[in-house]
Coordinates of C-alpha atoms in Angstrom, one line a residue:
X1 CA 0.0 0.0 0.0
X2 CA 1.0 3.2 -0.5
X3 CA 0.1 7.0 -1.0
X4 CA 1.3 9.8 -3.0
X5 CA 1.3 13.7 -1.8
X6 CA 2.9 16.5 -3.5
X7 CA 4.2 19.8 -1.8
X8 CA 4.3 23.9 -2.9
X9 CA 7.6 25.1 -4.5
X10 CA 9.7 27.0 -1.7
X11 CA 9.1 30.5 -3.3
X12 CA 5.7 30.2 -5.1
X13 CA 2.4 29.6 -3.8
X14 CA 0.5 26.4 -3.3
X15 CA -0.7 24.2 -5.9
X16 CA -2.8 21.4 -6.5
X17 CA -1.4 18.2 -7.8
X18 CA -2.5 14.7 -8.4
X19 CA -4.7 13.4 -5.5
X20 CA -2.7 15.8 -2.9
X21 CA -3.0 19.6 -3.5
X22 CA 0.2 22.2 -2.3
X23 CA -1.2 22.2 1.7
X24 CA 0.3 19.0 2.1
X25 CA -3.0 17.7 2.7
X26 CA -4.6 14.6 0.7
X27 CA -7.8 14.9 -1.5
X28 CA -8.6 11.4 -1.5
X29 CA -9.1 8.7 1.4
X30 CA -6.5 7.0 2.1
X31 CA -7.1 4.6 5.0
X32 CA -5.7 4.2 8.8
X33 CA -2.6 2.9 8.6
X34 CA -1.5 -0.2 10.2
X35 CA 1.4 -0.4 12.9
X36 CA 4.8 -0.5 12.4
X37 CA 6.2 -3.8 14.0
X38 CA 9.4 -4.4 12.3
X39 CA 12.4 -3.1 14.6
X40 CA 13.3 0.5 13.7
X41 CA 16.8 2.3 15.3
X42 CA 16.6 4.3 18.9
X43 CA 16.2 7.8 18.4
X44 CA 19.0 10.0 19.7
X45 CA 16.7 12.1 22.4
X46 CA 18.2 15.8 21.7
X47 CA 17.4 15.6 18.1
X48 CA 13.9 14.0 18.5
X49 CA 13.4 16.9 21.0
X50 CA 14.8 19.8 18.8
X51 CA 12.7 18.6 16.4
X52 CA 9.6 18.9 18.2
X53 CA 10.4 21.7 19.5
X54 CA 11.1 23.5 16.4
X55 CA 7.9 22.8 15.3
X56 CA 6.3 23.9 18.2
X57 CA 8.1 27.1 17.9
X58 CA 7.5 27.8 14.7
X59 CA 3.7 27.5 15.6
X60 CA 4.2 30.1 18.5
X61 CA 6.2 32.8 15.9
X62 CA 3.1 33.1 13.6
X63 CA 0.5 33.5 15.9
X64 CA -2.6 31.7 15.0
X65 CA -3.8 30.1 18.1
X66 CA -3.2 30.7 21.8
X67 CA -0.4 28.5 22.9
X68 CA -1.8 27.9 26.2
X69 CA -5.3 26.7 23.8
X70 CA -2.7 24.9 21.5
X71 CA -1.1 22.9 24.7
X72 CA -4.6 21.8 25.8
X73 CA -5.7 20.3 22.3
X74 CA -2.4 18.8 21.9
X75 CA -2.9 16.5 25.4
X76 CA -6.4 15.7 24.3
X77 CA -5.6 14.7 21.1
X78 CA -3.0 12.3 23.1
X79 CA -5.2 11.4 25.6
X80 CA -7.9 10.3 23.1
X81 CA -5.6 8.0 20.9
X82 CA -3.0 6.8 23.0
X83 CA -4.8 3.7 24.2
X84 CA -6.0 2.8 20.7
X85 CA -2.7 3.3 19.1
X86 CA -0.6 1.1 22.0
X87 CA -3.6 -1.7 21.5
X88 CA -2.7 -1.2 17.7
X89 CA 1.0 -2.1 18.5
X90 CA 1.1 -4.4 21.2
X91 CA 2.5 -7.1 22.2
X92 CA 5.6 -4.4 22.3
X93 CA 5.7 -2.1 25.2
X94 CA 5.6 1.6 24.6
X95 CA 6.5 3.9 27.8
X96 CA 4.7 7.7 27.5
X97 CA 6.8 10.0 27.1
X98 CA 10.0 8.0 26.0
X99 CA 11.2 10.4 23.0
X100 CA 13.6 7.9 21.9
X101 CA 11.7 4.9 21.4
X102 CA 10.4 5.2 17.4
X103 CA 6.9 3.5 18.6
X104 CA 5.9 6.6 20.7
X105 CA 8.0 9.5 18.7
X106 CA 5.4 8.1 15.6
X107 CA 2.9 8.9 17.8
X108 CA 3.6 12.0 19.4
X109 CA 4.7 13.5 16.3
X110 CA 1.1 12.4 14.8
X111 CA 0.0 14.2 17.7
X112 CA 2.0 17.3 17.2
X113 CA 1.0 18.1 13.5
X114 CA -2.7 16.6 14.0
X115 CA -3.3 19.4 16.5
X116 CA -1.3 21.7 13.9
X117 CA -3.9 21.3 11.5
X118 CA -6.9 21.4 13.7
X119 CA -5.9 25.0 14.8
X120 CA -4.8 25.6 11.0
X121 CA -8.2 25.0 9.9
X122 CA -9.8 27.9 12.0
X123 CA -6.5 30.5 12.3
X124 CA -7.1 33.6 14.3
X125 CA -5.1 36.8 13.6
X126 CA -6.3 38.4 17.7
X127 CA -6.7 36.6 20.5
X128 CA -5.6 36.3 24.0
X129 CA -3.9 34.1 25.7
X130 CA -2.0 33.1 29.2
X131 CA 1.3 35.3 30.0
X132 CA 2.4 34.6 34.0
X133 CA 4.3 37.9 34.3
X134 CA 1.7 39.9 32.5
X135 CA -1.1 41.8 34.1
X136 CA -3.8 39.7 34.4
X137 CA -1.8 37.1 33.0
X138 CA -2.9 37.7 29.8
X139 CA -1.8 39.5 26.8
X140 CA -3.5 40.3 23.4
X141 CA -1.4 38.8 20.6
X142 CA -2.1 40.1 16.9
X143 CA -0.9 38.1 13.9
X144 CA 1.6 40.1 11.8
X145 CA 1.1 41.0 8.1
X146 CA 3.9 39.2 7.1
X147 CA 2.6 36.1 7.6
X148 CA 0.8 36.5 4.3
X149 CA -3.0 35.6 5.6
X150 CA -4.7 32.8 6.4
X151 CA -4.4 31.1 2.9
X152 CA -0.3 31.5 3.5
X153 CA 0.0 29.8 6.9
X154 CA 0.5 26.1 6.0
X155 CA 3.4 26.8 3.8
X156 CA 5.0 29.5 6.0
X157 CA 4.9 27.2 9.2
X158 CA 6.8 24.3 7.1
X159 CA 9.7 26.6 6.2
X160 CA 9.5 28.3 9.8
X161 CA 10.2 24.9 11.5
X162 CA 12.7 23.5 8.8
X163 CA 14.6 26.8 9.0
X164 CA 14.9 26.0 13.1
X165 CA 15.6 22.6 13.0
X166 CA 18.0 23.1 10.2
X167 CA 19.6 25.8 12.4
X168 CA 19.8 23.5 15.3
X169 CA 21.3 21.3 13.2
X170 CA 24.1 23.5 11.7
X171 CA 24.7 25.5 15.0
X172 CA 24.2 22.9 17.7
X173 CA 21.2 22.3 20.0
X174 CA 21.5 22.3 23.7
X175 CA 25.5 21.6 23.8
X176 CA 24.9 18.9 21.0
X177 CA 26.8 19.6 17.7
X178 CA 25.8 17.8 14.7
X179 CA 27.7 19.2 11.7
X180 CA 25.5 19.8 9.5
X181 CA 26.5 21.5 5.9
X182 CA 26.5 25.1 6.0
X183 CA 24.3 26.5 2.8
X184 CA 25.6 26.0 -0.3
X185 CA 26.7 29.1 -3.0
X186 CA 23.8 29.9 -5.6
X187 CA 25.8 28.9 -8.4
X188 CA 26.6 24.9 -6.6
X189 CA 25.5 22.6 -9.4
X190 CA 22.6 20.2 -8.8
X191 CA 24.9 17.4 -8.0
X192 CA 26.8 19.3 -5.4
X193 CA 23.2 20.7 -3.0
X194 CA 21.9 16.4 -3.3
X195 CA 25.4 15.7 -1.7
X196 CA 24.6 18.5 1.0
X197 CA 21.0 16.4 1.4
X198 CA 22.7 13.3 1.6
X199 CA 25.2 15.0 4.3
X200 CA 21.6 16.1 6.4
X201 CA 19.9 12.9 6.0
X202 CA 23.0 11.2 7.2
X203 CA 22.5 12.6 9.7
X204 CA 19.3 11.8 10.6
X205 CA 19.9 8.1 10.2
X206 CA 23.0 8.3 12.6
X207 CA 20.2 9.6 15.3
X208 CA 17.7 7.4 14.7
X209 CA 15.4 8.4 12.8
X210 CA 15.5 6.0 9.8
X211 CA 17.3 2.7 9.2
X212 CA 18.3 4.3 6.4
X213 CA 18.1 7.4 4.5
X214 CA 19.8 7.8 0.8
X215 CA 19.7 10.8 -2.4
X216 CA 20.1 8.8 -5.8
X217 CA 18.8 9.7 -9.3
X218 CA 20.7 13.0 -9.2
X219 CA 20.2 14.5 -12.7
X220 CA 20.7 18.5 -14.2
X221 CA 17.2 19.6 -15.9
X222 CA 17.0 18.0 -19.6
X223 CA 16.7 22.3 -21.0
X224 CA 20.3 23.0 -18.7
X225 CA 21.7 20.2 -19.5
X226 CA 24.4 21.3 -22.4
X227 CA 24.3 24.8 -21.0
X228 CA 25.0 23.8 -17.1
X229 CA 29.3 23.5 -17.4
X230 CA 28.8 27.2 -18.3
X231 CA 26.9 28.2 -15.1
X232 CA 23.5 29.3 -16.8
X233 CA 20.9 26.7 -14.6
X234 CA 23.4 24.6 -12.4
X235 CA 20.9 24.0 -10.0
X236 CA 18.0 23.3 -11.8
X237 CA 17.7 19.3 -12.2
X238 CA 16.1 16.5 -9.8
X239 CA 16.5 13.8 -7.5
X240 CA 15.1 11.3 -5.2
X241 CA 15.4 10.3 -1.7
X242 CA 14.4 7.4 0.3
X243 CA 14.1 7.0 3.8
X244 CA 14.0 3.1 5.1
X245 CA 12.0 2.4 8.2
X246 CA 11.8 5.9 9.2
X247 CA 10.1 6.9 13.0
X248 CA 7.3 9.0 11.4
X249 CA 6.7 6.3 9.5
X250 CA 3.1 5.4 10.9
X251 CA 2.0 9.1 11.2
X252 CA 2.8 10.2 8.7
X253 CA -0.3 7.5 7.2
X254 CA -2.5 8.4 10.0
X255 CA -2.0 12.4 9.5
X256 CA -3.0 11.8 5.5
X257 CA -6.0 9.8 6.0
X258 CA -6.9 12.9 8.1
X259 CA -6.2 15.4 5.6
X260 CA -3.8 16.8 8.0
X261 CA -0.2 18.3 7.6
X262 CA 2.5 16.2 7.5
X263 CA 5.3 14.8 10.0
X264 CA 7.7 15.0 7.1
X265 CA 10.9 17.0 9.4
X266 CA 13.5 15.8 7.0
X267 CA 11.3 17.5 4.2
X268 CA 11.0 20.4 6.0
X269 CA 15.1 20.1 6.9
X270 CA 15.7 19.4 3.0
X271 CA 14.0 22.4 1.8
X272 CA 15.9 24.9 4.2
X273 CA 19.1 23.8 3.2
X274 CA 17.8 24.6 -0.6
X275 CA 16.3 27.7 -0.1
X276 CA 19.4 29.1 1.8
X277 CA 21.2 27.9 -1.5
X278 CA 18.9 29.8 -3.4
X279 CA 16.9 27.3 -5.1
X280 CA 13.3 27.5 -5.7
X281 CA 12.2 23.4 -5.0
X282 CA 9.4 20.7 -5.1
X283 CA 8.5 17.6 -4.5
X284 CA 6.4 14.4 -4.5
X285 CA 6.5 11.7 -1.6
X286 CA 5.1 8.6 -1.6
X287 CA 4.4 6.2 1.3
X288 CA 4.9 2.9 1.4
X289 CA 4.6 0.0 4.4
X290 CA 8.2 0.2 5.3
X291 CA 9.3 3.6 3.2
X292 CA 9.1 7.1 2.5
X293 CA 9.9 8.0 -0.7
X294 CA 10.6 11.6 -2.2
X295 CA 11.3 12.9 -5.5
X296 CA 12.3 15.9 -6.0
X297 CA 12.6 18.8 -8.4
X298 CA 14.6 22.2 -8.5
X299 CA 14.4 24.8 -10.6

């Protein structure tokens, strides 16, 4: 079984395509997914916190829901489908709140983007909401312009969270360094920005996060091709990149038979490293019982 989305370019707006339109929501129906119950690595805890965190930060910077509202959803949302979920997976053993245990990350992550797009589905631009030191404790927050409206959010809060993880990443994270590759020139060929992917997804399979995770297909743009040794489109040209076993593997099927936003952090981590290489980039993923599979085009 598996399902097909496909996701905005970095510096245009949304667009439909296929069954999945540029919200990185499905169209169609897909169904529940089943558990995963193959063995899957042991996720390094600081990275599966920064990236939870990122996210969650990113949802704080644009101001669309109260965080103290987005906190109680979130633990609902938990509360409602924990017991189903660990039914789903037994006879293993999940322990709540064990970040580095895949089972529960998959879920938690689900979780995290499922109350995302609940809140994305009714933004607010004013509202108030719980600040300790503040009189009252409460402030009135109002959504900046720059966000680019309602329509704007879903793409905006993507970039917003790769951009922080991807910073955590290249900068360290709470004393953890993880060498990730500075941005490349906007000139660097195609090949060259899949290498700096394959250096980030590296990454993410040495903490946990996949079994596996490899760029292959790397090819220039069929129009650039006897034109790219002279630097007129170098970057324009595609790829493709699989992750094996990853630990959003099962939400990431749960969140698109909801319609909902993905739990696609390497995507989001992919794209920032592109667009701070100045490339303008798509892409297609498609979900498989054991894979995540990307294709990707730059232009």
């Amino acid at each position: 079984m598996h399902s097909v989305l496909s996701t905005p370019t970095a510096c245009q707006e949304a667009r439909a395509g296929g069954v999945f339109n540029g919200s990185w929501r499905l169209l169609g129906t897909p169904t529940q997914p089943e558990p995963v119950l193959f063995p899957r690595k042991t996720l390094d805890q600081r990275f599966a916190v920064l990236l939870l965190n990122s996210m969650y930060e990113a949802v704080d910077s644009l101001d669309f829901i109260p965080m103290d509202e987005f906190q109680v959803r979130f633990w609902k949302l938990r509360q409602s489908e924990y017991e189903a979920y660990t039914l789903q997976c037994s006879p293993a053993v999940i322990q709540q709140g064990d970040l580095t245990n895949p089972a529960y990350f998959d879920f938690i992550s689900f979780a995290q983007l499922g109350t995302v797009s609940a809140a994305l589905d009714r933004p607010r631009s004013i509202f108030q909401e719980f600040c300790e030191e503040c009189d009252h404790q409460l402030r009135t927050v109002v959504r900046s312009a720059d966000t680019g409206g309602d329509a704007a959010l879903p793409t905006r809060l993507q970039r917003e969270a790769g951009d922080r993880i991807y910073s955590g990443l290249l900068q360290g994270f709470r004393g953890e360094q993880f060498g990730a590759p500075p941005p490349l020139p906007a000139s660097a060929p195609v090949a060259e920005l899949a290498a700096g992917v394959q250096s980030l997804l590296r990454i993410f399979a040495s903490r946990g996060y996949a079994l596996d995770a490899r760029v292959s297909d790397v090819a220039p743009a069929r129009s650039c091709a006897s034109v790219e040794r002279h630097g007129a489109c170098p970057s324009a040209g595609t790829f493709s990149v699989r992750l094996e076993g990853p630990a959003t593997l099962w939400g990431m099927g749960a969140l698109a038979s909801r319609r909902a936003m993905l739990n696609a952090y390497d995507a989001m981590v992919t794209e920032a490293f592109l667009r701070r290489s100045g490339c303008s980039a798509s892409y297609e993923l498609r979900r498989t019982d054991t894979a995540i599979e990307q294709r990707w085009v730059l232009v």
